[in-house]
PDB file of C-alpha atoms in Angstrom:
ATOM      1  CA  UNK A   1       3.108 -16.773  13.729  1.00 78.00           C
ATOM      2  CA  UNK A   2       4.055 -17.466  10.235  1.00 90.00           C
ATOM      3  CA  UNK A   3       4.033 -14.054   8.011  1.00 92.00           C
ATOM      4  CA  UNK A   4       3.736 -13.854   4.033  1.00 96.00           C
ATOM      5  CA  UNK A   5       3.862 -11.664   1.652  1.00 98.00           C
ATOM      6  CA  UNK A   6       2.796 -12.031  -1.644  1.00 98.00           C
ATOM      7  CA  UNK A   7       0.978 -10.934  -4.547  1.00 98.00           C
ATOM      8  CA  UNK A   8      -2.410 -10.412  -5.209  1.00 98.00           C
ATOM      9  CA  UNK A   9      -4.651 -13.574  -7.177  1.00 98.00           C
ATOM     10  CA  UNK A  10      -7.666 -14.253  -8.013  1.00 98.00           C
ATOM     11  CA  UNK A  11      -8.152 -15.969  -5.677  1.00 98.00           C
ATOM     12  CA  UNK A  12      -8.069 -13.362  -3.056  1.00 98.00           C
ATOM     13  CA  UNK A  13     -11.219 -11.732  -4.158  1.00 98.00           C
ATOM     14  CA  UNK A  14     -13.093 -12.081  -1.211  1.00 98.00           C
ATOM     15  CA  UNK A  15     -10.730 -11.285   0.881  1.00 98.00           C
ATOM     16  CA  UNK A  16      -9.420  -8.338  -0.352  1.00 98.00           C
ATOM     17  CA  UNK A  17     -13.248  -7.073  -1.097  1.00 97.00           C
ATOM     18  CA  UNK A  18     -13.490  -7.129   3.176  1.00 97.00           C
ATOM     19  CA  UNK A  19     -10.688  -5.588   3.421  1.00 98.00           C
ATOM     20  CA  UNK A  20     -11.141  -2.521   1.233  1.00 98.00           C
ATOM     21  CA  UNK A  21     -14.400  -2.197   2.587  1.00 97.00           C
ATOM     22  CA  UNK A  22     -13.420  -1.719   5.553  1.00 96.00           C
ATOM     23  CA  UNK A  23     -10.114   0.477   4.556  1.00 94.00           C
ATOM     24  CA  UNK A  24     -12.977   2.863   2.149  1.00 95.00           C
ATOM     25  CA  UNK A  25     -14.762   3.020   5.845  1.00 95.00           C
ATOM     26  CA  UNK A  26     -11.984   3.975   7.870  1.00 87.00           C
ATOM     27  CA  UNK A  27     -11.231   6.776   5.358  1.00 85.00           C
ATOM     28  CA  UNK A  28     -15.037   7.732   4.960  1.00 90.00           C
ATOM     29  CA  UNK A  29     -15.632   7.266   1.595  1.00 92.00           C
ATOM     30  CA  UNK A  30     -17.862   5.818  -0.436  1.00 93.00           C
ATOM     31  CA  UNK A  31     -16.792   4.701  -4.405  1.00 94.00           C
ATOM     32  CA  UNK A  32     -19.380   3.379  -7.365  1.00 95.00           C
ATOM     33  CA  UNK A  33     -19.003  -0.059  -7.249  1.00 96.00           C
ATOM     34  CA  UNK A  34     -17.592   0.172 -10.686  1.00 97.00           C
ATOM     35  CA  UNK A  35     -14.376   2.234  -9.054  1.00 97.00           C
ATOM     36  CA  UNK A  36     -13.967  -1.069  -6.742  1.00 97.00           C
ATOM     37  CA  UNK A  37     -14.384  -3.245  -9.527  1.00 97.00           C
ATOM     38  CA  UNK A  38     -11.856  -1.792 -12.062  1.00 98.00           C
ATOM     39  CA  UNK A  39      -9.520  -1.946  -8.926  1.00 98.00           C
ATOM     40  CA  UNK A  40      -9.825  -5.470  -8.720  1.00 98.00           C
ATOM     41  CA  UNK A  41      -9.500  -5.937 -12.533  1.00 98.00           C
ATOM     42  CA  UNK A  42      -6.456  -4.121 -12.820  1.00 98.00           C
ATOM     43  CA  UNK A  43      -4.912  -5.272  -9.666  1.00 98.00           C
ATOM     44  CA  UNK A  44      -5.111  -8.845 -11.984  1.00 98.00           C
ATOM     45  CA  UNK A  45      -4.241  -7.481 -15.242  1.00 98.00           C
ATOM     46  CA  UNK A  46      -0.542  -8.011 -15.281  1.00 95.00           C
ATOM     47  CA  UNK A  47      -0.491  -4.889 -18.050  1.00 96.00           C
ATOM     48  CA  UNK A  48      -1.849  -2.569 -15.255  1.00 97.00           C
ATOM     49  CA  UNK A  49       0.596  -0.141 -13.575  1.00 95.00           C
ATOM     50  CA  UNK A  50      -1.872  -0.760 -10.598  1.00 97.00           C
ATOM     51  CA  UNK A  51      -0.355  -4.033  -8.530  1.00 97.00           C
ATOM     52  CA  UNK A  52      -1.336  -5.369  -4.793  1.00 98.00           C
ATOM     53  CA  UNK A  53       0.798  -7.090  -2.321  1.00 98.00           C
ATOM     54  CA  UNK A  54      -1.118  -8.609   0.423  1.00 98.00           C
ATOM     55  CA  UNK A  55       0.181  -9.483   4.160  1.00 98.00           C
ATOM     56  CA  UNK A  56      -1.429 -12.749   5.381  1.00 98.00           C
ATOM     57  CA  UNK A  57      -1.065 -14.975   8.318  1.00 96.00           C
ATOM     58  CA  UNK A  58      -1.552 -18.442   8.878  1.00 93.00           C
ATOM     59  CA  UNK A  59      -2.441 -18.665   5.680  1.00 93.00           C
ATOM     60  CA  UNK A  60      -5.294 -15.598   5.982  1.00 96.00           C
ATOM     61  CA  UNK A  61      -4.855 -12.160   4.183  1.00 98.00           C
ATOM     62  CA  UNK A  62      -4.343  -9.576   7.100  1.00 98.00           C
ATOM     63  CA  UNK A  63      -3.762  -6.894   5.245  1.00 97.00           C
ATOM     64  CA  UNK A  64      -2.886  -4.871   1.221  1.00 98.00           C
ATOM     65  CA  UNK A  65      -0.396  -2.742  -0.047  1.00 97.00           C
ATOM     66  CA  UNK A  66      -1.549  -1.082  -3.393  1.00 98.00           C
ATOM     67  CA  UNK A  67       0.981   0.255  -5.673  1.00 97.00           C
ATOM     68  CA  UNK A  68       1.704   1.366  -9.005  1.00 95.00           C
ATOM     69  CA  UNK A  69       4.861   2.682 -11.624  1.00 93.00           C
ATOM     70  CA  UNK A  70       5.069   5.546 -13.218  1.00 95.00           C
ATOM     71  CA  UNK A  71       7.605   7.830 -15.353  1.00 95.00           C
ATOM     72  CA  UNK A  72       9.492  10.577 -13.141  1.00 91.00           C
ATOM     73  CA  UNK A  73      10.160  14.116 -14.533  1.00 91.00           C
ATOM     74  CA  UNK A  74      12.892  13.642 -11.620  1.00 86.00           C
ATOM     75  CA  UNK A  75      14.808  10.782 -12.591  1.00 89.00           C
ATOM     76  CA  UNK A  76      15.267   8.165 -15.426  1.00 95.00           C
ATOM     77  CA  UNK A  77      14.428   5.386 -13.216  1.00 94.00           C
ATOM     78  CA  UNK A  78      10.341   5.136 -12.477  1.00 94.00           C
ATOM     79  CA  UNK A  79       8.921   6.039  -9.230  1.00 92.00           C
ATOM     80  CA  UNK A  80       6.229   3.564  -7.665  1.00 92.00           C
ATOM     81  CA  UNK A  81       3.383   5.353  -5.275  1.00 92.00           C
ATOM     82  CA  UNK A  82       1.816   3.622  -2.496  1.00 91.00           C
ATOM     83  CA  UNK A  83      -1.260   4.417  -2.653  1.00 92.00           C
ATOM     84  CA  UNK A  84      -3.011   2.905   0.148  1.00 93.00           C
ATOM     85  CA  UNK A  85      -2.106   0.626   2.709  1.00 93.00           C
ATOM     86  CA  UNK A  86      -4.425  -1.238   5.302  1.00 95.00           C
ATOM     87  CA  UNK A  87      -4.204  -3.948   8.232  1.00 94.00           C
ATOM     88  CA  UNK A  88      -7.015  -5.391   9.775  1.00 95.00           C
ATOM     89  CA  UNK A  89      -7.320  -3.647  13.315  1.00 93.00           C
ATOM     90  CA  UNK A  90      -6.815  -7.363  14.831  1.00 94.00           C
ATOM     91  CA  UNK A  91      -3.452  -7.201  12.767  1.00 93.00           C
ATOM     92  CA  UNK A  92      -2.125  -3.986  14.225  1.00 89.00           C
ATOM     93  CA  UNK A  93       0.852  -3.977  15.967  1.00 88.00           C
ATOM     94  CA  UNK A  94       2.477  -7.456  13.924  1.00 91.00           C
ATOM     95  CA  UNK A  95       4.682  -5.751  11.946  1.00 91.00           C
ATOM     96  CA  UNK A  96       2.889  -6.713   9.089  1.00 95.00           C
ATOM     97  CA  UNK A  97       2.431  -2.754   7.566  1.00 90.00           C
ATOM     98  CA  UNK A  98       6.343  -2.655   8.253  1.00 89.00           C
ATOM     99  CA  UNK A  99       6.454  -6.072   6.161  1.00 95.00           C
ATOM    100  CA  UNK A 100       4.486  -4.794   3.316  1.00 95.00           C
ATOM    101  CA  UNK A 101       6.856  -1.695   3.289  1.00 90.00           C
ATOM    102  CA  UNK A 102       9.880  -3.187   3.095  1.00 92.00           C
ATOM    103  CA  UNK A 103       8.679  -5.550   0.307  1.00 95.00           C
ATOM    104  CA  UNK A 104       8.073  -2.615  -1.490  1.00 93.00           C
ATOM    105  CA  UNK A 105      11.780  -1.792  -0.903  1.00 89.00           C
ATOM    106  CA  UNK A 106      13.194  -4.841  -1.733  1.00 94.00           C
ATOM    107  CA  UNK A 107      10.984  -4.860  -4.989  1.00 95.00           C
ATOM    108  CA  UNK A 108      11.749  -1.550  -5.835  1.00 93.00           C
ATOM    109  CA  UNK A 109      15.537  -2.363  -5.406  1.00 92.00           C
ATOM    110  CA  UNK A 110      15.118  -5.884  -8.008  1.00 95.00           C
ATOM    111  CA  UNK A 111      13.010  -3.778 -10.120  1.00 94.00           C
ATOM    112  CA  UNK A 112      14.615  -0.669 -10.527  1.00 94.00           C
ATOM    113  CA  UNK A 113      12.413   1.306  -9.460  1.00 92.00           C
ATOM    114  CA  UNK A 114      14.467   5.156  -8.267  1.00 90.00           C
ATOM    115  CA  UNK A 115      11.473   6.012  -5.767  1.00 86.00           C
ATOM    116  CA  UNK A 116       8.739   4.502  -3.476  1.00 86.00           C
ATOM    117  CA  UNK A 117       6.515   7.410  -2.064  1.00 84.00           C
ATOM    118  CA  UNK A 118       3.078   8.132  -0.455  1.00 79.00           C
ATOM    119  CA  UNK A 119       0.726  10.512   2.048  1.00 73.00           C
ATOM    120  CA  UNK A 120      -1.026   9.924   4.510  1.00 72.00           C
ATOM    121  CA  UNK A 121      -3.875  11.840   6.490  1.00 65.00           C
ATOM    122  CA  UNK A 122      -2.155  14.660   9.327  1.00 66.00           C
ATOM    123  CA  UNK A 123      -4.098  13.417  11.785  1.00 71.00           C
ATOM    124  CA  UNK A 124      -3.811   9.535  10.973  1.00 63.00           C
ATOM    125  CA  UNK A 125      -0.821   9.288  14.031  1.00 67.00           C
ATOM    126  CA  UNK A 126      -1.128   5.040  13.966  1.00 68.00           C
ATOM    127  CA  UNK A 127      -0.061   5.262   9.842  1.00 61.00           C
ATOM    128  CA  UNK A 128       2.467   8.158  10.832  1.00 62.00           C
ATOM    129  CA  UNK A 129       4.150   6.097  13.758  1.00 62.00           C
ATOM    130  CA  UNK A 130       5.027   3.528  11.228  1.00 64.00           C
ATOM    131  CA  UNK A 131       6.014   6.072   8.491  1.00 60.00           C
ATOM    132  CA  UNK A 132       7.943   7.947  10.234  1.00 63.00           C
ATOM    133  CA  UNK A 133      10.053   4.511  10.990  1.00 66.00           C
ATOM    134  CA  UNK A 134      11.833   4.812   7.699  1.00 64.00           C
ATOM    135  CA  UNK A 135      11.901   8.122   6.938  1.00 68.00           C
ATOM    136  CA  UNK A 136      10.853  11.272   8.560  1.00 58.00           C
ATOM    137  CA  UNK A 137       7.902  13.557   6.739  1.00 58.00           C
ATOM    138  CA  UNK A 138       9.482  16.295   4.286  1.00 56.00           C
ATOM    139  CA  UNK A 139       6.592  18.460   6.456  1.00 54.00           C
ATOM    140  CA  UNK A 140       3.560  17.874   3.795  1.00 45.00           C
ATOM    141  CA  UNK A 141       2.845  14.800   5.350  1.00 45.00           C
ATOM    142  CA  UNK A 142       4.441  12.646   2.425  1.00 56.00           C
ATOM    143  CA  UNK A 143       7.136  10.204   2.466  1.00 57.00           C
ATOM    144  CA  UNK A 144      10.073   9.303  -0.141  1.00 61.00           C
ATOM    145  CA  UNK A 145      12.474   7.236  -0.060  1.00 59.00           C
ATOM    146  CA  UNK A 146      15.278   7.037  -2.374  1.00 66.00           C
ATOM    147  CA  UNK A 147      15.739   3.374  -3.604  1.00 63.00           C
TER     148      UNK A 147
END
């Protein structure tokens, strides 16, 4: 199987759209299309704090990380929150959602970046199985770790 990670381009529109469709199902929620299209925008506008990695295979996107910088009261280096991350059911069990995490990582490392953080639902054991892989939950369900 050959893996990539990579940023997110324009060209991924359509892709990513299915994908976050289905993720915004999964979690229950419905957005304004305007929320999903601002997304998009700022995932392409290289001034946005908001940027996407996306996991494909042979050459199809599997799977999105969504991330963005921002200042820390805690440290002089800025902290990056992942805010959502979703696989394809079909793409379960790859490692791809340990791929995209450890991009992170190693971008966080080249970048500067003192923290990479994010929640996840109590009850969402598939996410936690993989969190809990790097680092164990600090007991609200949230995960840091130091960079």
């Amino acid at each position: 199987m050959t893996r990539l990670i990579r940023s997110v381009e324009a060209a991924d529109e359509a892709a990513f759209r299915a994908l976050w469709a289905d993720y915004l199902s999964f979690y229950r929620v419905d957005l304004a299309p305007e929320v999903t299209e601002a997304t998009w925008a700022r995932l392409l506008d290289p001034a946005s704090p908001l940027s996407g990695r996306l996991a494909l295979t042979e050459g199809r996107v599997r799977g999105f990380a969504l991330h963005h910088t921002h200042l820390s009261t805690w440290s002089l280096r800025p902290d990056v929150y992942l805010e959502d991350l979703y696989l394809e059911p079909s793409a379960r069990g790859l490692g791809l959602g340990r791929a995209l995490i450890e991009d992170l990582m190693a971008l966080g490392r080249t970048s500067g970046w003192g923290r990479l953080y994010w929640h996840t639902d109590e009850d969402n054991r598939t996410a936690r199985a993989l969190y809990d892989r790097f680092t164990p939950s600090d007991g609200h369900v949230r995960y840091r770790l130091t960079l």
